[in-house]
Amino acid sequence: MQEGYLDQRLIGRQFKLQTTDLTDGVQFYGIFYHLQAEVPLTVGDTVEITAATAHGLSVKKVGGPA
């Protein structure tokens, strides 16, 4: 399996932010990632992963709290 394969599989995935995602990071496949975004994120926002790097996951906001 190529290096970074799991990280690349996350691109395009959408999820709703929980409090722990913003304070501790988000966990996928047993790996914790820090989130990076160009706009402030809040609990309840729906985000989409746009890139995976050694520094964490880049996300864009695609929806807000209902």
N, CA, C and O atoms as a MOPAC input file, in Angstrom:
PM7 MOZYME 1SCF
protein

 N      0.85700 1    -1.17800 1     0.00000 1
 C      0.00000 1     0.00000 1     0.00000 1
 C      0.90200 1     1.23900 1     0.00000 1
 O      1.86200 1     1.31100 1     0.76700 1
 N      0.59600 1     2.19200 1    -0.84500 1
 C      1.42600 1     3.37900 1    -0.94000 1
 C      1.25500 1     4.27500 1     0.27600 1
 O      0.20400 1     4.28700 1     0.91700 1
 N      2.30100 1     5.02000 1     0.58100 1
 C      2.27700 1     5.93700 1     1.72700 1
 C      1.23400 1     7.03100 1     1.49600 1
 O      1.13800 1     7.57600 1     0.39700 1
 N      0.46000 1     7.34700 1     2.52100 1
 C     -0.54700 1     8.38600 1     2.42000 1
 C     -1.85800 1     7.92300 1     1.82200 1
 O     -2.77000 1     8.72900 1     1.64100 1
 N     -1.97300 1     6.63600 1     1.50900 1
 C     -3.18400 1     6.11900 1     0.86900 1
 C     -4.42900 1     6.37100 1     1.71900 1
 O     -5.45100 1     6.82200 1     1.20100 1
 N     -4.35100 1     6.08200 1     3.01800 1
 C     -5.51100 1     6.30100 1     3.88900 1
 C     -5.89900 1     7.77200 1     3.91800 1
 O     -7.08100 1     8.11100 1     3.87900 1
 N     -4.90100 1     8.63800 1     3.98600 1
 C     -5.17700 1    10.07000 1     4.00900 1
 C     -5.88600 1    10.51000 1     2.73400 1
 O     -6.83800 1    11.28800 1     2.79700 1
 N     -5.44400 1    10.02900 1     1.59200 1
 C     -6.02100 1    10.43300 1     0.31900 1
 C     -7.46100 1     9.92800 1     0.16900 1
 O     -8.26700 1    10.56200 1    -0.51300 1
 N     -7.78800 1     8.80700 1     0.79200 1
 C     -9.16300 1     8.29000 1     0.73500 1
 C    -10.14300 1     9.21000 1     1.44100 1
 O    -11.34600 1     9.12900 1     1.19000 1
 N     -9.66000 1    10.08500 1     2.31800 1
 C    -10.53100 1    10.98400 1     3.06800 1
 C    -11.01300 1    12.16500 1     2.23700 1
 O    -12.02500 1    12.78000 1     2.57400 1
 N    -10.30800 1    12.49300 1     1.15800 1
 C    -10.65900 1    13.66300 1     0.35200 1
 C    -12.06300 1    13.49200 1    -0.22000 1
 O    -12.39300 1    12.46300 1    -0.81100 1
 N    -12.88200 1    14.53000 1    -0.02900 1
 C    -14.26800 1    14.51300 1    -0.47500 1
 C    -15.25000 1    14.08400 1     0.60600 1
 O    -16.45800 1    14.26300 1     0.45100 1
 N    -14.74600 1    13.52300 1     1.69500 1
 C    -15.61300 1    13.08800 1     2.79700 1
 C    -16.19500 1    14.30600 1     3.51000 1
 O    -15.48400 1    15.27700 1     3.76700 1
 N    -17.47700 1    14.25300 1     3.82500 1
 C    -18.13600 1    15.32700 1     4.56300 1
 C    -18.54300 1    14.81300 1     5.93600 1
 O    -18.90700 1    13.64900 1     6.10100 1
 N    -18.47200 1    15.70600 1     6.91500 1
 C    -18.90300 1    15.35000 1     8.27100 1
 C    -19.27700 1    16.61300 1     9.02900 1
 O    -18.85300 1    17.71600 1     8.68500 1
 N    -20.07700 1    16.42900 1    10.06500 1
 C    -20.51700 1    17.53400 1    10.91400 1
 C    -19.57500 1    17.63200 1    12.10900 1
 O    -19.26800 1    16.62900 1    12.75400 1
 N    -19.12400 1    18.84000 1    12.39300 1
 C    -18.16000 1    19.06100 1    13.46900 1
 C    -18.78100 1    18.91400 1    14.84700 1
 O    -19.85600 1    19.44400 1    15.12500 1
 N    -18.08700 1    18.19100 1    15.69500 1
 C    -18.42600 1    18.04100 1    17.10100 1
 C    -17.41800 1    18.86900 1    17.90700 1
 O    -16.39300 1    19.28800 1    17.36800 1
 N    -17.69600 1    19.10400 1    19.16700 1
 C    -16.80100 1    19.88500 1    20.01800 1
 C    -15.39000 1    19.30200 1    20.03600 1
 O    -14.41400 1    20.04100 1    19.91700 1
 N    -15.27700 1    17.99300 1    20.18400 1
 C    -13.94700 1    17.36900 1    20.26000 1
 C    -13.17100 1    17.48900 1    18.95100 1
 O    -11.94000 1    17.49400 1    18.96700 1
 N    -13.86300 1    17.58500 1    17.82500 1
 C    -13.17300 1    17.76000 1    16.54000 1
 C    -12.38800 1    19.06000 1    16.52400 1
 O    -11.30000 1    19.13100 1    15.95100 1
 N    -12.94000 1    20.08700 1    17.15400 1
 C    -12.29700 1    21.39900 1    17.16500 1
 C    -11.23100 1    21.53000 1    18.25200 1
 O    -10.30600 1    22.33100 1    18.11700 1
 N    -11.35300 1    20.75800 1    19.31800 1
 C    -10.38900 1    20.87900 1    20.41800 1
 C     -9.27200 1    19.83300 1    20.33300 1
 O     -8.10400 1    20.15800 1    20.54500 1
 N     -9.62000 1    18.59700 1    20.02700 1
 C     -8.64100 1    17.50500 1    20.02900 1
 C     -8.22600 1    17.05700 1    18.63400 1
 O     -7.17600 1    16.43600 1    18.47200 1
 N     -9.02500 1    17.35900 1    17.64200 1
 C     -8.79900 1    16.86400 1    16.29100 1
 C     -9.83100 1    15.80800 1    15.96000 1
 O    -10.58100 1    15.36200 1    16.82900 1
 N     -9.86600 1    15.41500 1    14.71400 1
 C    -10.83300 1    14.42800 1    14.25000 1
 C    -10.09200 1    13.11800 1    13.99400 1
 O     -8.92500 1    13.12400 1    13.60100 1
 N    -10.77600 1    11.99800 1    14.21900 1
 C    -10.13900 1    10.69600 1    14.07200 1
 C    -10.79000 1     9.90700 1    12.93900 1
 O    -12.00900 1     9.73900 1    12.90000 1
 N     -9.95700 1     9.42900 1    12.02200 1
 C    -10.37800 1     8.52700 1    10.95600 1
 C     -9.38400 1     7.38400 1    10.88200 1
 O     -8.17500 1     7.61500 1    10.91400 1
 N     -9.87000 1     6.15700 1    10.78400 1
 C     -9.01100 1     4.96900 1    10.66100 1
 C     -7.97300 1     4.89800 1    11.77100 1
 O     -6.85300 1     4.43800 1    11.55000 1
 N     -8.34500 1     5.35200 1    12.96800 1
 C     -7.45100 1     5.27600 1    14.11000 1
 C     -6.36600 1     6.34300 1    14.15400 1
 O     -5.47400 1     6.28300 1    15.00000 1
 N     -6.43100 1     7.31100 1    13.25900 1
 C     -5.42700 1     8.37300 1    13.19900 1
 C     -6.10700 1     9.70500 1    13.51300 1
 O     -7.15800 1    10.02400 1    12.95700 1
 N     -5.48800 1    10.48300 1    14.41800 1
 C     -6.01400 1    11.81400 1    14.73500 1
 C     -5.41500 1    12.84500 1    13.78800 1
 O     -4.21600 1    12.81900 1    13.50800 1
 N     -6.25500 1    13.75100 1    13.29700 1
 C     -5.83300 1    14.81800 1    12.39700 1
 C     -6.27000 1    16.16400 1    12.96500 1
 O     -7.35100 1    16.28100 1    13.54300 1
 N     -5.42500 1    17.17400 1    12.79700 1
 C     -5.81500 1    18.54700 1    13.08500 1
 C     -6.53400 1    19.08100 1    11.86100 1
 O     -6.23700 1    18.68300 1    10.73500 1
 N     -7.47600 1    19.97900 1    12.08100 1
 C     -8.22700 1    20.56500 1    10.97400 1
 C     -7.69500 1    21.94900 1    10.65200 1
 O     -7.32900 1    22.71700 1    11.54200 1
 N     -7.66000 1    22.25100 1     9.36000 1
 C     -7.24900 1    23.56400 1     8.89000 1
 C     -8.31700 1    24.07400 1     7.93900 1
 O     -8.79400 1    23.33800 1     7.07500 1
 N     -8.69200 1    25.34200 1     8.10200 1
 C     -9.70500 1    25.93800 1     7.23500 1
 C     -9.38500 1    27.41400 1     7.03100 1
 O     -8.70900 1    28.03600 1     7.85000 1
 N     -9.88100 1    27.96300 1     5.92800 1
 C     -9.65700 1    29.38000 1     5.63900 1
 C    -10.65300 1    30.28600 1     6.35900 1
 O    -10.44800 1    31.49600 1     6.44500 1
 N    -11.73100 1    29.69800 1     6.87400 1
 C    -12.73900 1    30.46000 1     7.61700 1
 C    -12.88400 1    29.84200 1     8.99900 1
 O    -12.59600 1    28.65800 1     9.17500 1
 N    -13.32600 1    30.62400 1     9.98800 1
 C    -13.54700 1    30.05300 1    11.32100 1
 C    -14.60400 1    28.94700 1    11.27700 1
 O    -15.60900 1    29.06200 1    10.57500 1
 N    -14.36500 1    27.88600 1    12.03100 1
 C    -15.29800 1    26.76200 1    12.09900 1
 C    -15.94600 1    26.72900 1    13.47300 1
 O    -15.32400 1    27.09600 1    14.46900 1
 N    -17.20800 1    26.28500 1    13.52300 1
 C    -17.92200 1    26.16300 1    14.78500 1
 C    -18.58900 1    24.79600 1    14.86000 1
 O    -18.80000 1    24.12800 1    13.84700 1
 N    -18.91300 1    24.40000 1    16.07700 1
 C    -19.61600 1    23.13600 1    16.29500 1
 C    -20.91500 1    23.14300 1    15.48300 1
 O    -21.65800 1    24.12500 1    15.49900 1
 N    -21.17600 1    22.06300 1    14.78600 1
 C    -22.38700 1    21.93900 1    13.98600 1
 C    -22.17700 1    22.24500 1    12.51800 1
 O    -23.03500 1    21.92100 1    11.69600 1
 N    -21.04600 1    22.86800 1    12.16300 1
 C    -20.75200 1    23.10600 1    10.75400 1
 C    -20.53900 1    21.77300 1    10.03600 1
 O    -19.99700 1    20.82600 1    10.60700 1
 N    -20.96700 1    21.71500 1     8.79900 1
 C    -20.65200 1    20.57100 1     7.95300 1
 C    -19.48000 1    20.98100 1     7.08300 1
 O    -19.50600 1    22.02800 1     6.43700 1
 N    -18.44000 1    20.13900 1     7.07300 1
 C    -17.23800 1    20.43200 1     6.30900 1
 C    -16.92000 1    19.28700 1     5.36400 1
 O    -17.36100 1    18.15400 1     5.55600 1
 N    -16.14100 1    19.61300 1     4.33600 1
 C    -15.67600 1    18.61500 1     3.37400 1
 C    -14.15200 1    18.65900 1     3.35500 1
 O    -13.55300 1    19.73400 1     3.31000 1
 N    -13.53900 1    17.49600 1     3.39000 1
 C    -12.07800 1    17.40600 1     3.35100 1
 C    -11.61100 1    17.65700 1     1.92300 1
 O    -12.05800 1    16.99600 1     0.98600 1
 N    -10.69900 1    18.62800 1     1.76900 1
 C    -10.20600 1    18.98600 1     0.43900 1
 C     -8.76000 1    18.55500 1     0.20800 1
 O     -8.33000 1    18.42000 1    -0.93700 1
 N     -8.00600 1    18.33600 1     1.29100 1
 C     -6.61100 1    17.91400 1     1.15300 1
 C     -6.14000 1    17.27100 1     2.45100 1
 O     -6.64900 1    17.56900 1     3.53200 1
 N     -5.16400 1    16.39000 1     2.32300 1
 C     -4.55400 1    15.74200 1     3.48000 1
 C     -3.04200 1    15.93100 1     3.38000 1
 O     -2.42500 1    15.56900 1     2.37800 1
 N     -2.45600 1    16.50200 1     4.42900 1
 C     -1.01400 1    16.73600 1     4.44700 1
 C     -0.45000 1    16.23000 1     5.76900 1
 O     -1.18300 1    15.74400 1     6.62900 1
 N      0.85200 1    16.35200 1     5.91200 1
 C      1.49800 1    15.95900 1     7.15900 1
 C      1.06500 1    16.84500 1     8.32000 1
 O      1.22400 1    16.46800 1     9.48100 1
 N      0.52000 1    18.02300 1     8.01600 1
 C      0.08600 1    18.96100 1     9.04900 1
 C     -1.37300 1    18.78500 1     9.44100 1
 O     -1.82700 1    19.40900 1    10.40000 1
 N     -2.10900 1    17.96100 1     8.73300 1
 C     -3.50900 1    17.73100 1     9.06200 1
 C     -4.39000 1    17.71900 1     7.83000 1
 O     -3.92000 1    17.53600 1     6.70700 1
 N     -5.67300 1    17.91600 1     8.06400 1
 C     -6.64800 1    17.91000 1     6.98600 1
 C     -7.11600 1    19.32700 1     6.69400 1
 O     -7.45800 1    20.07600 1     7.60900 1
 N     -7.13100 1    19.68900 1     5.42500 1
 C     -7.70700 1    20.95400 1     5.01800 1
 C     -9.18100 1    20.70400 1     4.71700 1
 O     -9.53300 1    19.76200 1     4.00700 1
 N    -10.03100 1    21.55800 1     5.26500 1
 C    -11.46600 1    21.39200 1     5.06600 1
 C    -12.08000 1    22.70100 1     4.58700 1
 O    -11.55100 1    23.78500 1     4.83300 1
 N    -13.20300 1    22.57000 1     3.90200 1
 C    -13.98900 1    23.76000 1     3.55100 1
 C    -15.38400 1    23.58300 1     4.11500 1
 O    -15.93400 1    22.48200 1     4.13700 1
 N    -15.94000 1    24.68300 1     4.56700 1
 C    -17.26700 1    24.67500 1     5.15600 1
 C    -18.29700 1    24.55000 1     4.04200 1
 O    -18.26900 1    25.32600 1     3.08700 1
 N    -19.21300 1    23.57700 1     4.15100 1
 C    -20.24300 1    23.38500 1     3.14200 1
 C    -21.63600 1    23.55500 1     3.71900 1
 O    -22.61600 1    23.51500 1     2.97500 1
 N    -21.74900 1    23.74300 1     5.03400 1
 C    -23.03800 1    23.95100 1     5.66600 1
 C    -22.86500 1    24.36300 1     7.11600 1
 O    -21.84300 1    24.07800 1     7.73800 1
 N    -23.87100 1    25.03300 1     7.64300 1
 C    -23.80400 1    25.49000 1     9.02400 1
 C    -24.80300 1    24.77300 1     9.88400 1
 O    -25.53300 1    23.90600 1     9.40400 1
 N    -24.84700 1    25.12500 1    11.16700 1
 C    -25.81000 1    24.50600 1    12.08100 1
 C    -27.25300 1    24.75500 1    11.61000 1
 O    -27.58200 1    25.81700 1    11.08200 1
 N    -28.07800 1    23.75900 1    11.81800 1
 C    -29.49100 1    23.87600 1    11.42000 1
 C    -30.28800 1    24.60300 1    12.47600 1
 O    -31.49300 1    24.79600 1    12.31600 1

